[in-house]
mmCIF file of C-alpha atoms in Angstrom:
data_model
loop_
_atom_site.group_PDB
_atom_site.id
_atom_site.type_symbol
_atom_site.label_atom_id
_atom_site.label_comp_id
_atom_site.label_asym_id
_atom_site.label_seq_id
_atom_site.Cartn_x
_atom_site.Cartn_y
_atom_site.Cartn_z
ATOM 1 C CA MET A 1 196.226 21.541 152.072
ATOM 2 C CA ALA A 2 195.023 21.663 148.360
ATOM 3 C CA MET A 3 191.572 21.619 149.913
ATOM 4 C CA ARG A 4 189.457 24.761 148.623
ATOM 5 C CA TRP A 5 187.610 26.292 151.408
ATOM 6 C CA SER A 6 184.299 26.188 149.043
ATOM 7 C CA CYS A 7 184.307 22.777 149.719
ATOM 8 C CA TRP A 8 183.465 22.982 153.144
ATOM 9 C CA ARG A 9 180.239 24.764 152.676
ATOM 10 C CA ARG A 10 179.049 21.261 152.217
ATOM 11 C CA GLY A 11 178.031 18.178 154.441
ATOM 12 C CA CYS A 12 177.692 19.204 157.924
ATOM 13 C CA PRO A 13 174.164 19.842 159.692
ATOM 14 C CA TRP A 14 175.424 22.108 162.408
ATOM 15 C CA ARG A 15 174.357 25.193 162.879
ATOM 16 C CA PRO A 16 175.316 27.705 165.366
ATOM 17 C CA ALA A 17 173.292 28.451 168.463
ATOM 18 C CA ALA A 18 171.598 31.350 169.086
ATOM 19 C CA VAL A 19 172.519 34.370 171.012
ATOM 20 C CA GLY A 20 171.726 32.490 175.000
ATOM 21 C CA SER A 21 170.501 29.341 173.974
ATOM 22 C CA SER A 22 171.490 26.500 175.202
ATOM 23 C CA ARG A 23 170.862 22.403 174.488
ATOM 24 C CA PRO A 24 167.613 20.467 176.206
ATOM 25 C CA GLY A 25 168.812 17.834 178.782
ATOM 26 C CA ARG A 26 172.229 19.561 179.293
ATOM 27 C CA PRO A 27 171.609 22.431 182.404
ATOM 28 C CA GLY A 28 174.387 25.373 182.123
ATOM 29 C CA CYS A 29 176.063 24.217 178.766
ATOM 30 C CA ALA A 30 176.238 27.984 177.259
ATOM 31 C CA GLY A 31 175.739 28.347 173.782
ATOM 32 C CA PRO A 32 178.479 30.130 171.499
ATOM 33 C CA LEU A 33 179.353 33.310 174.106
ATOM 34 C CA GLY A 34 178.257 36.768 173.143
ATOM 35 C CA THR A 35 177.151 35.138 169.610
ATOM 36 C CA ARG A 36 174.294 37.021 167.152
ATOM 37 C CA ALA A 37 172.033 34.671 165.317
ATOM 38 C CA THR A 38 172.226 34.572 161.329
ATOM 39 C CA SER A 39 170.491 33.591 158.488
ATOM 40 C CA ASP A 40 173.292 33.655 156.233
ATOM 41 C CA THR A 41 174.427 29.521 155.859
ATOM 42 C CA ARG A 42 176.882 30.087 153.568
ATOM 43 C CA ALA A 43 179.855 29.860 155.646
ATOM 44 C CA GLN A 44 179.034 26.156 157.547
ATOM 45 C CA ILE A 45 181.702 24.024 157.520
ATOM 46 C CA PRO A 46 181.713 20.590 156.888
ATOM 47 C CA TYR A 47 183.067 18.587 159.743
ATOM 48 C CA PHE A 48 185.371 16.162 158.686
ATOM 49 C CA SER A 49 187.297 18.868 156.124
ATOM 50 C CA LEU A 50 187.703 20.821 159.289
ATOM 51 C CA MET A 51 189.565 17.508 161.180
ATOM 52 C CA LYS A 52 191.731 17.595 158.056
ATOM 53 C CA ILE A 53 192.914 21.721 158.702
ATOM 54 C CA LEU A 54 192.964 21.292 162.901
ATOM 55 C CA THR A 55 195.550 17.842 162.741
ATOM 56 C CA SER A 56 198.149 19.613 160.329
ATOM 57 C CA ALA A 57 197.964 22.737 162.123
ATOM 58 C CA SER A 58 200.555 22.405 164.568
ATOM 59 C CA PRO A 59 203.648 19.619 165.465
ATOM 60 C CA ASN A 60 202.748 16.241 166.990
ATOM 61 C CA MET A 61 199.174 17.105 166.214
ATOM 62 C CA HIS A 62 196.785 14.185 166.402
ATOM 63 C CA SER A 63 193.784 13.407 164.500
ATOM 64 C CA ILE A 64 190.693 14.685 166.326
ATOM 65 C CA SER A 65 188.316 12.578 164.254
ATOM 66 C CA GLN A 66 186.995 10.788 167.258
ATOM 67 C CA VAL A 67 185.252 13.788 168.684
ATOM 68 C CA HIS A 68 181.639 13.245 168.964
ATOM 69 C CA HIS A 69 179.927 14.439 166.186
ATOM 70 C CA ARG A 70 176.421 14.510 166.294
ATOM 71 C CA THR A 71 176.611 16.462 169.505
ATOM 72 C CA PRO A 72 178.760 19.248 168.258
ATOM 73 C CA ALA A 73 176.909 22.365 170.304
ATOM 74 C CA MET A 74 177.449 20.641 173.292
ATOM 75 C CA CYS A 75 179.049 21.653 176.551
ATOM 76 C CA CYS A 76 182.585 19.849 176.309
ATOM 77 C CA CYS A 77 182.552 18.336 179.713
ATOM 78 C CA SER A 78 180.080 15.728 180.415
ATOM 79 C CA GLN A 79 179.966 14.186 183.939
ATOM 80 C CA THR A 80 183.053 13.568 185.969
ATOM 81 C CA GLN A 81 183.155 9.985 186.607
ATOM 82 C CA SER A 82 185.890 9.898 189.849
ATOM 83 C CA GLY A 83 183.160 10.175 192.804
ATOM 84 C CA GLU A 84 184.991 12.448 194.635
ATOM 85 C CA LYS A 85 183.537 15.779 195.216
ATOM 86 C CA TYR A 86 185.886 18.815 194.113
ATOM 87 C CA SER A 87 185.340 22.536 194.452
ATOM 88 C CA ASP A 88 186.436 25.121 192.125
ATOM 89 C CA PRO A 89 189.476 23.878 189.981
ATOM 90 C CA PHE A 90 191.197 27.691 190.679
ATOM 91 C CA LYS A 91 190.180 26.841 193.999
ATOM 92 C CA LEU A 92 191.552 22.925 194.122
ATOM 93 C CA GLY A 93 194.790 24.445 191.956
ATOM 94 C CA TRP A 94 195.450 27.323 194.434
ATOM 95 C CA ARG A 95 196.583 24.467 197.526
ATOM 96 C CA ASP A 96 199.726 23.796 195.825
ATOM 97 C CA LEU A 97 200.299 27.803 194.680
ATOM 98 C CA LYS A 98 200.144 29.453 198.088
ATOM 99 C CA GLY A 99 202.838 31.907 197.887
ATOM 100 C CA LEU A 100 202.632 32.059 194.509
ATOM 101 C CA TYR A 101 204.226 35.541 193.605
ATOM 102 C CA GLU A 102 205.978 35.995 196.797
ATOM 103 C CA ASP A 103 208.684 33.054 195.035
ATOM 104 C CA ILE A 104 208.236 34.527 191.885
ATOM 105 C CA ARG A 105 209.928 37.736 193.461
ATOM 106 C CA LYS A 106 211.939 35.849 195.515
ATOM 107 C CA GLU A 107 213.356 34.151 192.468
ATOM 108 C CA LEU A 108 213.814 37.651 190.724
ATOM 109 C CA HIS A 109 215.983 39.041 193.712
ATOM 110 C CA ILE A 110 216.784 42.387 192.310
ATOM 111 C CA SER A 111 218.764 44.790 193.647
ATOM 112 C CA THR A 112 218.105 48.478 191.822
ATOM 113 C CA ARG A 113 214.842 49.543 192.273
ATOM 114 C CA GLU A 114 213.433 51.102 189.532
ATOM 115 C CA LEU A 115 214.402 46.877 187.633
ATOM 116 C CA LYS A 116 212.735 45.786 190.864
ATOM 117 C CA ASP A 117 209.594 47.754 190.415
ATOM 118 C CA MET A 118 209.386 46.912 186.232
ATOM 119 C CA SER A 119 209.919 43.339 186.815
ATOM 120 C CA GLU A 120 207.332 42.584 189.672
ATOM 121 C CA TYR A 121 205.138 44.768 188.056
ATOM 122 C CA TYR A 122 202.361 41.781 186.646
ATOM 123 C CA PHE A 123 203.012 39.652 189.655
ATOM 124 C CA ASP A 124 200.923 41.356 191.774
ATOM 125 C CA GLY A 125 198.215 38.157 192.375
ATOM 126 C CA LYS A 126 195.719 39.994 190.436
ATOM 127 C CA GLY A 127 196.183 37.959 186.993
ATOM 128 C CA LYS A 128 193.836 34.628 186.457
ATOM 129 C CA ALA A 129 196.931 32.495 186.907
ATOM 130 C CA PHE A 130 195.866 29.561 184.561
ATOM 131 C CA ARG A 131 198.926 28.152 183.782
ATOM 132 C CA PRO A 132 199.980 27.414 186.967
ATOM 133 C CA ILE A 133 197.017 25.874 188.135
ATOM 134 C CA ILE A 134 196.513 23.794 185.358
ATOM 135 C CA VAL A 135 200.527 22.780 185.523
ATOM 136 C CA VAL A 136 199.468 21.499 189.531
ATOM 137 C CA LEU A 137 196.319 19.756 188.488
ATOM 138 C CA MET A 138 197.828 17.847 185.959
ATOM 139 C CA ALA A 139 201.121 17.480 188.241
ATOM 140 C CA ARG A 140 198.294 15.735 191.206
ATOM 141 C CA ALA A 141 196.714 14.147 188.253
ATOM 142 C CA CYS A 142 199.543 12.122 186.865
ATOM 143 C CA ASN A 143 201.061 11.239 190.065
ATOM 144 C CA ILE A 144 197.845 9.801 191.470
ATOM 145 C CA HIS A 145 197.511 7.734 187.913
ATOM 146 C CA HIS A 146 201.280 6.385 188.483
ATOM 147 C CA ASN A 147 201.202 5.307 191.842
ATOM 148 C CA ASN A 148 198.319 6.484 193.727
ATOM 149 C CA SER A 149 200.562 9.350 195.128
ATOM 150 C CA ARG A 150 198.712 12.373 196.973
ATOM 151 C CA ASP A 151 202.083 14.260 197.197
ATOM 152 C CA MET A 152 203.309 17.045 194.597
ATOM 153 C CA GLN A 153 206.926 16.862 194.123
ATOM 154 C CA ALA A 154 208.382 20.492 194.412
ATOM 155 C CA SER A 155 209.938 20.024 191.285
ATOM 156 C CA GLN A 156 206.577 19.862 189.926
ATOM 157 C CA ARG A 157 205.749 23.128 191.632
ATOM 158 C CA SER A 158 208.581 24.428 190.252
ATOM 159 C CA VAL A 159 207.612 23.828 186.636
ATOM 160 C CA ALA A 160 204.306 25.712 187.728
ATOM 161 C CA LEU A 161 206.445 28.947 188.351
ATOM 162 C CA VAL A 162 208.387 28.940 185.588
ATOM 163 C CA ALA A 163 205.647 28.590 183.166
ATOM 164 C CA GLU A 164 203.602 31.732 184.909
ATOM 165 C CA MET A 165 207.276 33.556 184.429
ATOM 166 C CA ILE A 166 207.946 32.952 180.785
ATOM 167 C CA HIS A 167 204.097 33.627 179.750
ATOM 168 C CA THR A 168 204.903 37.041 182.042
ATOM 169 C CA ALA A 169 207.857 38.072 180.327
ATOM 170 C CA THR A 170 206.169 37.494 176.939
ATOM 171 C CA LEU A 171 203.097 39.725 178.284
ATOM 172 C CA VAL A 172 205.902 42.918 178.910
ATOM 173 C CA HIS A 173 207.791 41.781 175.199
ATOM 174 C CA ASP A 174 204.445 41.658 173.561
ATOM 175 C CA ASP A 175 203.125 45.246 174.914
ATOM 176 C CA VAL A 176 206.120 46.494 173.421
ATOM 177 C CA ILE A 177 205.797 44.473 169.693
ATOM 178 C CA ASP A 178 201.674 46.025 169.816
ATOM 179 C CA ASP A 179 202.537 49.390 171.784
ATOM 180 C CA ALA A 180 199.928 48.281 173.688
ATOM 181 C CA SER A 181 198.673 51.294 176.743
ATOM 182 C CA SER A 182 196.766 48.920 178.922
ATOM 183 C CA ARG A 183 197.089 45.166 180.846
ATOM 184 C CA ARG A 184 194.827 43.736 183.233
ATOM 185 C CA GLY A 185 192.980 47.037 183.885
ATOM 186 C CA LYS A 186 196.437 49.107 184.209
ATOM 187 C CA HIS A 187 198.999 50.953 182.004
ATOM 188 C CA THR A 188 201.285 48.682 180.945
ATOM 189 C CA VAL A 189 205.201 48.403 181.977
ATOM 190 C CA ASN A 190 206.140 50.195 178.183
ATOM 191 C CA LYS A 191 203.744 53.289 178.850
ATOM 192 C CA ILE A 192 205.287 53.733 182.458
ATOM 193 C CA TRP A 193 209.156 53.405 181.764
ATOM 194 C CA GLY A 194 209.447 53.128 178.261
ATOM 195 C CA GLU A 195 210.000 50.863 175.339
ATOM 196 C CA GLN A 196 213.852 49.784 175.922
ATOM 197 C CA LYS A 197 213.419 49.322 179.944
ATOM 198 C CA ALA A 198 210.856 47.471 179.104
ATOM 199 C CA VAL A 199 212.233 44.618 176.948
ATOM 200 C CA LEU A 200 215.230 44.381 179.502
ATOM 201 C CA ALA A 201 212.306 43.946 181.815
ATOM 202 C CA GLY A 202 211.023 41.131 179.870
ATOM 203 C CA ASP A 203 214.673 39.630 179.176
ATOM 204 C CA LEU A 204 214.998 39.759 183.621
ATOM 205 C CA ILE A 205 212.270 37.615 183.926
ATOM 206 C CA LEU A 206 213.005 35.015 181.038
ATOM 207 C CA SER A 207 216.576 34.603 182.763
ATOM 208 C CA ALA A 208 215.376 34.221 185.949
ATOM 209 C CA ALA A 209 213.422 31.931 184.872
ATOM 210 C CA SER A 210 215.840 29.754 183.112
ATOM 211 C CA ILE A 211 218.194 29.793 186.219
ATOM 212 C CA ALA A 212 215.261 28.099 187.965
ATOM 213 C CA LEU A 213 214.312 25.381 185.632
ATOM 214 C CA ALA A 214 217.990 24.898 185.317
ATOM 215 C CA ARG A 215 217.457 23.496 188.986
ATOM 216 C CA ILE A 216 214.951 21.459 188.666
ATOM 217 C CA GLY A 217 217.785 19.201 187.425
ATOM 218 C CA ASN A 218 216.320 17.587 184.007
ATOM 219 C CA THR A 219 217.416 17.455 181.107
ATOM 220 C CA ALA A 220 214.445 16.557 179.492
ATOM 221 C CA VAL A 221 212.247 19.124 181.376
ATOM 222 C CA VAL A 222 215.188 21.781 180.132
ATOM 223 C CA SER A 223 214.843 20.603 176.786
ATOM 224 C CA MET A 224 210.916 20.969 176.901
ATOM 225 C CA LEU A 225 210.500 24.457 178.467
ATOM 226 C CA ALA A 226 213.462 26.272 176.223
ATOM 227 C CA GLN A 227 211.247 24.462 173.117
ATOM 228 C CA VAL A 228 208.240 26.977 174.481
ATOM 229 C CA ILE A 229 211.028 30.139 174.227
ATOM 230 C CA GLU A 230 211.203 28.991 170.377
ATOM 231 C CA ASP A 231 207.740 28.352 169.856
ATOM 232 C CA LEU A 232 207.103 32.039 171.318
ATOM 233 C CA VAL A 233 209.230 33.555 168.446
ATOM 234 C CA ARG A 234 208.768 31.561 165.984
ATOM 235 C CA GLY A 235 205.140 32.355 166.955
ATOM 236 C CA GLU A 236 205.961 36.148 166.804
ATOM 237 C CA PHE A 237 206.840 35.854 163.778
ATOM 238 C CA LEU A 238 204.521 34.410 162.062
ATOM 239 C CA GLN A 239 201.936 37.115 163.611
ATOM 240 C CA LEU A 240 204.074 39.861 161.842
ATOM 241 C CA GLY A 241 203.182 37.791 158.091
ATOM 242 C CA SER A 242 200.087 36.648 156.448
ATOM 243 C CA LYS A 243 199.054 34.221 153.752
ATOM 244 C CA GLU A 244 197.361 35.554 150.305
ATOM 245 C CA ASN A 245 196.031 31.860 149.700
ATOM 246 C CA GLU A 246 192.989 31.520 151.964
ATOM 247 C CA ASN A 247 193.787 26.962 152.762
ATOM 248 C CA GLU A 248 196.845 28.582 154.267
ATOM 249 C CA ARG A 249 195.951 31.268 155.813
ATOM 250 C CA PHE A 250 193.844 29.191 158.121
ATOM 251 C CA ALA A 251 196.374 26.697 158.922
ATOM 252 C CA HIS A 252 199.239 29.737 159.648
ATOM 253 C CA TYR A 253 196.812 31.109 161.927
ATOM 254 C CA LEU A 254 196.415 27.914 163.642
ATOM 255 C CA GLU A 255 199.776 27.211 163.872
ATOM 256 C CA LYS A 256 200.485 30.963 164.788
ATOM 257 C CA THR A 257 197.917 30.099 167.509
ATOM 258 C CA PHE A 258 200.278 26.857 169.233
ATOM 259 C CA LYS A 259 203.551 28.257 169.496
ATOM 260 C CA LYS A 260 202.083 31.586 171.021
ATOM 261 C CA THR A 261 199.487 30.511 172.998
ATOM 262 C CA ALA A 262 199.553 26.275 173.259
ATOM 263 C CA SER A 263 202.988 25.490 173.478
ATOM 264 C CA LEU A 264 203.560 26.895 176.767
ATOM 265 C CA ILE A 265 200.736 25.006 178.034
ATOM 266 C CA ALA A 266 201.517 21.509 176.422
ATOM 267 C CA ASN A 267 205.193 21.556 177.431
ATOM 268 C CA SER A 268 204.793 22.457 180.865
ATOM 269 C CA CYS A 269 201.765 19.886 181.314
ATOM 270 C CA LYS A 270 204.647 17.152 179.566
ATOM 271 C CA ALA A 271 206.888 18.412 181.808
ATOM 272 C CA VAL A 272 205.111 17.604 185.254
ATOM 273 C CA SER A 273 203.935 14.521 183.846
ATOM 274 C CA VAL A 274 207.522 13.378 183.501
ATOM 275 C CA LEU A 275 209.311 14.646 186.624
ATOM 276 C CA GLY A 276 206.218 12.395 188.550
ATOM 277 C CA CYS A 277 205.322 9.324 185.931
ATOM 278 C CA PRO A 278 207.624 7.129 183.977
ATOM 279 C CA ASP A 279 205.191 6.323 181.521
ATOM 280 C CA PRO A 280 205.898 7.499 177.273
ATOM 281 C CA VAL A 281 201.958 7.305 176.874
ATOM 282 C CA VAL A 282 200.688 10.119 180.000
ATOM 283 C CA HIS A 283 203.415 12.385 178.834
ATOM 284 C CA GLU A 284 201.987 12.335 175.484
ATOM 285 C CA ILE A 285 198.017 12.574 177.430
ATOM 286 C CA ALA A 286 199.190 15.604 179.573
ATOM 287 C CA TYR A 287 200.958 17.226 176.515
ATOM 288 C CA GLN A 288 197.741 16.299 174.148
ATOM 289 C CA TYR A 289 195.619 17.749 176.738
ATOM 290 C CA GLY A 290 197.708 20.788 177.352
ATOM 291 C CA LYS A 291 198.162 22.110 173.798
ATOM 292 C CA ASN A 292 194.062 21.252 173.258
ATOM 293 C CA VAL A 293 192.913 23.718 175.831
ATOM 294 C CA GLY A 294 196.112 26.100 175.471
ATOM 295 C CA ILE A 295 195.014 26.925 171.495
ATOM 296 C CA ALA A 296 190.894 26.320 172.460
ATOM 297 C CA PHE A 297 191.960 29.617 175.004
ATOM 298 C CA GLN A 298 193.497 31.259 172.376
ATOM 299 C CA LEU A 299 190.247 30.841 170.083
ATOM 300 C CA ILE A 300 187.907 32.421 172.562
ATOM 301 C CA ASP A 301 190.815 35.328 173.829
ATOM 302 C CA ASP A 302 190.159 35.985 169.739
ATOM 303 C CA VAL A 303 186.318 35.632 170.115
ATOM 304 C CA LEU A 304 186.438 38.235 173.355
ATOM 305 C CA ASP A 305 188.276 40.832 171.478
ATOM 306 C CA PHE A 306 184.920 41.074 169.568
ATOM 307 C CA THR A 307 182.140 40.811 172.024
ATOM 308 C CA SER A 308 183.856 41.984 174.930
ATOM 309 C CA CYS A 309 184.387 44.979 176.355
ATOM 310 C CA SER A 310 187.447 46.504 177.517
ATOM 311 C CA ASP A 311 186.752 46.865 181.211
ATOM 312 C CA GLN A 312 185.633 43.620 181.509
ATOM 313 C CA MET A 313 189.047 42.259 178.858
ATOM 314 C CA GLY A 314 190.930 45.147 181.449
ATOM 315 C CA LYS A 315 192.649 45.685 177.686
ATOM 316 C CA PRO A 316 191.333 47.283 174.531
ATOM 317 C CA THR A 317 188.843 45.267 172.472
ATOM 318 C CA SER A 318 189.612 45.102 168.406
ATOM 319 C CA ALA A 319 193.097 45.021 169.419
ATOM 320 C CA ASP A 320 194.372 42.751 166.571
ATOM 321 C CA LEU A 321 192.314 44.146 163.562
ATOM 322 C CA LYS A 322 193.831 47.564 165.034
ATOM 323 C CA LEU A 323 197.495 45.551 164.709
ATOM 324 C CA GLY A 324 196.708 44.349 161.197
ATOM 325 C CA ILE A 325 196.033 40.633 162.811
ATOM 326 C CA ALA A 326 193.546 38.598 161.021
ATOM 327 C CA THR A 327 192.141 35.776 164.134
ATOM 328 C CA GLY A 328 189.723 32.982 163.832
ATOM 329 C CA PRO A 329 186.343 35.136 163.971
ATOM 330 C CA VAL A 330 187.901 37.390 160.356
ATOM 331 C CA LEU A 331 189.271 34.649 158.512
ATOM 332 C CA PHE A 332 185.584 32.516 159.100
ATOM 333 C CA ALA A 333 183.502 35.925 157.973
ATOM 334 C CA CYS A 334 185.710 36.097 155.056
ATOM 335 C CA GLN A 335 183.905 33.038 153.726
ATOM 336 C CA GLN A 336 181.045 35.426 153.568
ATOM 337 C CA PHE A 337 182.270 38.576 152.881
ATOM 338 C CA PRO A 338 185.201 38.226 150.212
ATOM 339 C CA GLU A 339 185.410 41.429 150.073
ATOM 340 C CA MET A 340 187.313 41.404 153.128
ATOM 341 C CA ASN A 341 190.303 39.422 151.795
ATOM 342 C CA ALA A 342 191.998 42.860 150.342
ATOM 343 C CA MET A 343 191.774 44.401 153.885
ATOM 344 C CA ILE A 344 193.363 41.268 155.462
ATOM 345 C CA MET A 345 195.793 41.379 152.562
ATOM 346 C CA ARG A 346 196.740 45.003 153.332
ATOM 347 C CA ARG A 347 196.338 44.488 157.515
ATOM 348 C CA PHE A 348 193.272 46.412 157.902
ATOM 349 C CA SER A 349 195.556 49.336 157.034
ATOM 350 C CA LEU A 350 193.268 52.007 155.077
ATOM 351 C CA PRO A 351 191.583 54.488 156.838
ATOM 352 C CA GLY A 352 187.862 53.002 158.201
ATOM 353 C CA ASP A 353 189.354 49.023 157.268
ATOM 354 C CA VAL A 354 189.497 47.964 160.964
ATOM 355 C CA ASP A 355 185.301 49.220 161.638
ATOM 356 C CA ARG A 356 184.196 47.966 158.616
ATOM 357 C CA ALA A 357 185.948 44.835 159.255
ATOM 358 C CA ARG A 358 184.910 44.230 163.003
ATOM 359 C CA GLN A 359 181.183 44.910 161.219
ATOM 360 C CA TYR A 360 181.246 42.190 158.821
ATOM 361 C CA VAL A 361 182.609 39.962 161.271
ATOM 362 C CA LEU A 362 179.418 40.970 163.937
ATOM 363 C CA GLN A 363 177.191 40.114 160.544
ATOM 364 C CA SER A 364 178.817 36.549 159.663
ATOM 365 C CA ASP A 365 178.787 33.533 161.535
ATOM 366 C CA GLY A 366 182.619 34.389 162.560
ATOM 367 C CA VAL A 367 182.113 34.673 166.195
ATOM 368 C CA GLN A 368 180.394 31.083 166.414
ATOM 369 C CA GLN A 369 182.518 29.107 164.043
ATOM 370 C CA THR A 370 185.349 30.198 166.124
ATOM 371 C CA THR A 371 183.500 29.409 169.030
ATOM 372 C CA TYR A 372 182.421 25.573 167.957
ATOM 373 C CA LEU A 373 186.343 25.240 166.671
ATOM 374 C CA ALA A 374 186.949 26.366 169.938
ATOM 375 C CA GLN A 375 184.558 23.378 171.840
ATOM 376 C CA GLN A 376 186.252 20.930 169.340
ATOM 377 C CA TYR A 377 189.525 20.808 170.824
ATOM 378 C CA CYS A 378 188.233 21.028 174.282
ATOM 379 C CA HIS A 379 186.307 17.955 173.134
ATOM 380 C CA GLU A 380 189.219 16.192 172.453
ATOM 381 C CA ALA A 381 190.939 18.100 175.843
ATOM 382 C CA VAL A 382 188.440 16.097 177.126
ATOM 383 C CA ARG A 383 188.959 13.112 175.827
ATOM 384 C CA GLU A 384 192.569 12.741 176.173
ATOM 385 C CA ILE A 385 192.515 13.008 180.082
ATOM 386 C CA ARG A 386 190.227 10.474 180.962
ATOM 387 C CA LYS A 387 192.524 8.277 179.934
ATOM 388 C CA LEU A 388 194.307 8.969 182.964
ATOM 389 C CA ARG A 389 192.837 6.769 186.736
ATOM 390 C CA PRO A 390 190.207 8.910 187.950
ATOM 391 C CA SER A 391 190.621 11.719 190.011
ATOM 392 C CA THR A 392 189.737 14.970 192.065
ATOM 393 C CA GLU A 393 192.321 17.020 190.303
ATOM 394 C CA ARG A 394 191.697 14.765 186.777
ATOM 395 C CA ASP A 395 188.109 15.890 187.138
ATOM 396 C CA ALA A 396 188.884 19.473 187.898
ATOM 397 C CA LEU A 397 191.040 19.333 184.819
ATOM 398 C CA ILE A 398 187.824 18.522 182.785
ATOM 399 C CA GLN A 399 186.401 21.313 184.429
ATOM 400 C CA LEU A 400 188.725 23.440 183.750
ATOM 401 C CA SER A 401 188.447 22.539 180.031
ATOM 402 C CA GLU A 402 185.037 23.899 180.275
ATOM 403 C CA SER A 403 185.588 27.259 182.126
ATOM 404 C CA VAL A 404 187.315 28.616 179.313
ATOM 405 C CA LEU A 405 184.762 28.298 177.008
ATOM 406 C CA THR A 406 182.857 30.052 179.592
ATOM 407 C CA ARG A 407 184.985 33.434 180.691
ATOM 408 C CA ASP A 408 184.404 36.195 179.824
ATOM 409 C CA LYS A 409 187.930 37.864 180.364
#
């Protein structure tokens, strides 16, 4: 990590696409989300230098030097190859998730009315259910790859429930830490019931998830999802700190992103592969797909914090800046506007810092560069999942990785 950021500005022919542009000959492949063109070329990042940063950013991260650099601006999804027609991946995944939230509420089985209302507050069916969708699609893709089985094991579906419960518990806790007032278009648990009760509600959801996890009865799976909880805590601690050295700062950001977001997806995907297939190679494919999609998902989330409005997101935008957190768009923008370094180190605490930092980001290539980085992670996710036998679910996972790049909330 001794490499200086200034060295990254040489040797990369890629240039972020202009707003709304598409790559010729590739219908439906949009350019970066909500980006704006700029004539400043100082923040160009040479591809292979960027890959060194990526491969050191999180544990067990394989090199992605095989990503096709000559087509950097294209969408990560090429044509599927299973020969089967399939619907929207979310609709396909919901076949195995009917009654998901009812089943989660049964796992909570709380007799105290107030605690019940708090714990069930986000299990209202209005979330994206992104994590359980990926998990059930991965389960079926691995089962088909192993022995052409079209059945989903009950234990694999249980992993999807546990993943959603862990995710939701972290939302409740995060909102307390961030003093957030809205999520998914409504007031947060902490704003309605108070911080102390919100912490306890999050703890209760985690404990119910742990009981459901234990009933699966597979020690390897229990260990994987226990690792997720540890990563979530460590990721939150990473977010509370920052690095003065610019090179370390970006690696710090990617490690935090892996632990807070991607670890849950990666380990849940690996867990269902372990339950359905004995081959360690398949386990690693599932893990790598989940990890890369998870990091891309968070990178786009960080982009949307600058390009979407509050109504679209269902929560306030520029929230990370207000919390003193420097995400991808800010770190890339800092290369064009070095005066942002002082703001990053003081966590945007002075009057006017947040507004100035936001303007710097929008005047820079920060949004485009972060979107491009997300594209590279999605490319790698697709490369991994293509190693499985062709199936409707495998192809849906390929399509799902593209939806990560094109989502607007």
